[in-house]
Amino acid sequence: MDSLSQFFTSISLRSLAMGVGIFLVTFSANLALVSLILVKIPADYFQDAGKKKFLAKQSPVVRVLAIIGKNVAGVLLVILGVLLSLPGVPGQGILTILLGIMLLDFPGRRSLERRIVGWPKVFNAINKLRRRFDKPPLELE
């Protein structure tokens, strides 16, 4: 109990302001990144016909390095999304997890993406955002 009271008495106005500032910057950056990607993906992204090979015209070395980088970014976004999904942590956790999954390469990824986007709250939120930027709604099979 003493350590808890010591913790709260050691918090200064400066450290509190810095914490709030960091929170606001990271929350805004996450919101902007998620929104940008969800608006930019093609409406038929979740259709099987829209499936394309990643960087198909690049050299094998560039392609392999890009795939590794894409998967690392995907893992980081999934971890961030899980953290944002925790109670008391504001942010778009489910949408961040979805973006991370979209970057990862693993068997069954497309069906998992469709399942997450198929949740009515997620689907409606994405399409509401896309409408705001005059983009067509996402198409699900």
Tab-separated table of C-alpha atoms in Angstrom:
chain	number	residue	atom	x	y	z
A	1	MET	CA	0.000	0.000	0.000
A	2	ASP	CA	2.886	2.351	0.747
A	3	SER	CA	4.386	1.804	-2.695
A	4	LEU	CA	1.060	2.664	-4.306
A	5	SER	CA	0.746	5.908	-2.351
A	6	GLN	CA	4.392	6.703	-3.141
A	7	PHE	CA	3.670	6.208	-6.820
A	8	PHE	CA	0.765	8.672	-6.821
A	9	THR	CA	2.650	11.274	-4.787
A	10	SER	CA	5.633	11.056	-7.166
A	11	ILE	CA	3.520	12.031	-10.188
A	12	SER	CA	4.203	15.630	-11.101
A	13	LEU	CA	2.170	17.917	-13.296
A	14	ARG	CA	4.924	17.800	-15.910
A	15	SER	CA	4.991	13.987	-16.070
A	16	LEU	CA	1.200	13.861	-16.199
A	17	ALA	CA	1.122	16.389	-19.061
A	18	MET	CA	3.815	14.428	-20.900
A	19	GLY	CA	1.859	11.196	-20.485
A	20	VAL	CA	-1.343	12.798	-21.770
A	21	GLY	CA	0.575	14.337	-24.687
A	22	ILE	CA	2.121	10.999	-25.672
A	23	PHE	CA	-1.284	9.368	-25.407
A	24	LEU	CA	-2.919	11.985	-27.647
A	25	VAL	CA	-0.162	11.821	-30.274
A	26	THR	CA	-0.152	8.004	-30.462
A	27	PHE	CA	-3.962	7.813	-30.449
A	28	SER	CA	-4.200	10.383	-33.256
A	29	ALA	CA	-1.470	8.680	-35.294
A	30	ASN	CA	-3.180	5.288	-34.926
A	31	LEU	CA	-6.547	6.739	-35.879
A	32	ALA	CA	-5.090	8.505	-38.927
A	33	LEU	CA	-3.163	5.429	-40.127
A	34	VAL	CA	-6.119	3.061	-39.724
A	35	SER	CA	-8.451	5.516	-41.450
A	36	LEU	CA	-6.056	6.139	-44.340
A	37	ILE	CA	-5.549	2.454	-45.077
A	38	LEU	CA	-9.236	1.562	-44.802
A	39	VAL	CA	-10.144	4.371	-47.187
A	40	LYS	CA	-7.399	3.496	-49.694
A	41	ILE	CA	-8.038	-0.257	-50.044
A	42	PRO	CA	-10.092	-1.164	-53.117
A	43	ALA	CA	-13.770	-1.937	-52.569
A	44	ASP	CA	-13.228	-5.467	-53.910
A	45	TYR	CA	-10.209	-6.218	-51.669
A	46	PHE	CA	-12.101	-8.959	-49.819
A	47	GLN	CA	-13.187	-10.677	-53.053
A	48	ASP	CA	-11.131	-13.651	-54.276
A	49	ALA	CA	-10.998	-12.179	-57.785
A	50	GLY	CA	-9.011	-9.181	-56.455
A	51	LYS	CA	-6.209	-11.387	-55.131
A	52	LYS	CA	-2.824	-10.383	-56.578
A	53	LYS	CA	0.764	-11.446	-55.955
A	54	PHE	CA	2.670	-8.911	-53.794
A	55	LEU	CA	5.256	-6.973	-55.877
A	56	ALA	CA	5.078	-9.516	-58.700
A	57	LYS	CA	7.171	-7.394	-61.112
A	58	GLN	CA	10.067	-6.790	-58.702
A	59	SER	CA	13.292	-8.782	-58.451
A	60	PRO	CA	13.216	-11.782	-56.100
A	61	VAL	CA	15.548	-10.111	-53.577
A	62	VAL	CA	13.424	-6.959	-53.331
A	63	ARG	CA	10.275	-9.073	-53.145
A	64	VAL	CA	11.591	-11.268	-50.302
A	65	LEU	CA	12.813	-8.252	-48.297
A	66	ALA	CA	9.485	-6.480	-48.811
A	67	ILE	CA	7.552	-9.579	-47.723
A	68	ILE	CA	9.668	-9.857	-44.557
A	69	GLY	CA	9.129	-6.157	-43.797
A	70	LYS	CA	5.400	-6.448	-44.480
A	71	ASN	CA	5.085	-9.419	-42.110
A	72	VAL	CA	7.070	-7.679	-39.350
A	73	ALA	CA	4.801	-4.627	-39.677
A	74	GLY	CA	1.770	-6.944	-39.566
A	75	VAL	CA	2.923	-8.613	-36.344
A	76	LEU	CA	3.559	-5.207	-34.744
A	77	LEU	CA	0.088	-3.977	-35.756
A	78	VAL	CA	-1.578	-7.114	-34.373
A	79	ILE	CA	0.258	-6.662	-31.048
A	80	LEU	CA	-0.682	-2.972	-30.964
A	81	GLY	CA	-4.296	-3.865	-31.776
A	82	VAL	CA	-4.424	-6.379	-28.938
A	83	LEU	CA	-3.093	-3.720	-26.546
A	84	LEU	CA	-5.651	-1.202	-27.828
A	85	SER	CA	-8.413	-3.770	-27.289
A	86	LEU	CA	-7.720	-3.996	-23.564
A	87	PRO	CA	-10.283	-2.352	-21.303
A	88	GLY	CA	-9.301	1.186	-20.380
A	89	VAL	CA	-7.000	1.638	-23.379
A	90	PRO	CA	-8.683	3.840	-25.972
A	91	GLY	CA	-8.103	3.143	-29.634
A	92	GLN	CA	-9.352	1.159	-32.571
A	93	GLY	CA	-8.114	-2.243	-31.460
A	94	ILE	CA	-10.139	-4.496	-33.743
A	95	LEU	CA	-9.456	-2.376	-36.827
A	96	THR	CA	-5.729	-2.265	-36.013
A	97	ILE	CA	-5.701	-6.065	-35.621
A	98	LEU	CA	-7.473	-6.327	-38.989
A	99	LEU	CA	-4.824	-4.153	-40.660
A	100	GLY	CA	-2.076	-6.276	-39.117
A	101	ILE	CA	-3.719	-9.454	-40.376
A	102	MET	CA	-4.046	-7.921	-43.844
A	103	LEU	CA	-0.258	-7.517	-43.923
A	104	LEU	CA	0.560	-11.018	-42.683
A	105	ASP	CA	1.022	-14.063	-44.899
A	106	PHE	CA	-0.434	-17.247	-43.412
A	107	PRO	CA	-2.874	-19.942	-44.534
A	108	GLY	CA	-6.498	-18.972	-43.932
A	109	ARG	CA	-5.763	-15.259	-43.740
A	110	ARG	CA	-8.414	-14.276	-46.286
A	111	SER	CA	-11.198	-16.137	-44.477
A	112	LEU	CA	-10.141	-14.600	-41.136
A	113	GLU	CA	-10.161	-11.122	-42.704
A	114	ARG	CA	-13.622	-11.710	-44.133
A	115	ARG	CA	-14.894	-12.969	-40.790
A	116	ILE	CA	-13.633	-9.862	-38.951
A	117	VAL	CA	-14.922	-7.455	-41.615
A	118	GLY	CA	-18.206	-9.365	-41.652
A	119	TRP	CA	-18.970	-8.355	-38.064
A	120	PRO	CA	-21.769	-5.792	-38.446
A	121	LYS	CA	-20.150	-3.144	-36.213
A	122	VAL	CA	-16.796	-3.394	-38.008
A	123	PHE	CA	-18.347	-3.501	-41.498
A	124	ASN	CA	-20.614	-0.512	-40.796
A	125	ALA	CA	-17.774	1.519	-39.235
A	126	ILE	CA	-15.491	0.905	-42.226
A	127	ASN	CA	-18.185	1.761	-44.761
A	128	LYS	CA	-19.206	4.877	-42.814
A	129	LEU	CA	-15.584	6.041	-42.942
A	130	ARG	CA	-15.342	5.233	-46.661
A	131	ARG	CA	-18.585	7.197	-47.359
A	132	ARG	CA	-17.093	10.225	-45.626
A	133	PHE	CA	-14.279	10.197	-48.208
A	134	ASP	CA	-16.564	9.446	-51.190
A	135	LYS	CA	-15.300	5.887	-51.591
A	136	PRO	CA	-17.556	2.967	-52.530
A	137	PRO	CA	-18.501	0.546	-49.731
A	138	LEU	CA	-16.507	-2.654	-49.275
A	139	GLU	CA	-17.841	-5.711	-51.082
A	140	LEU	CA	-18.035	-9.019	-49.222
A	141	GLU	CA	-18.810	-12.367	-50.813
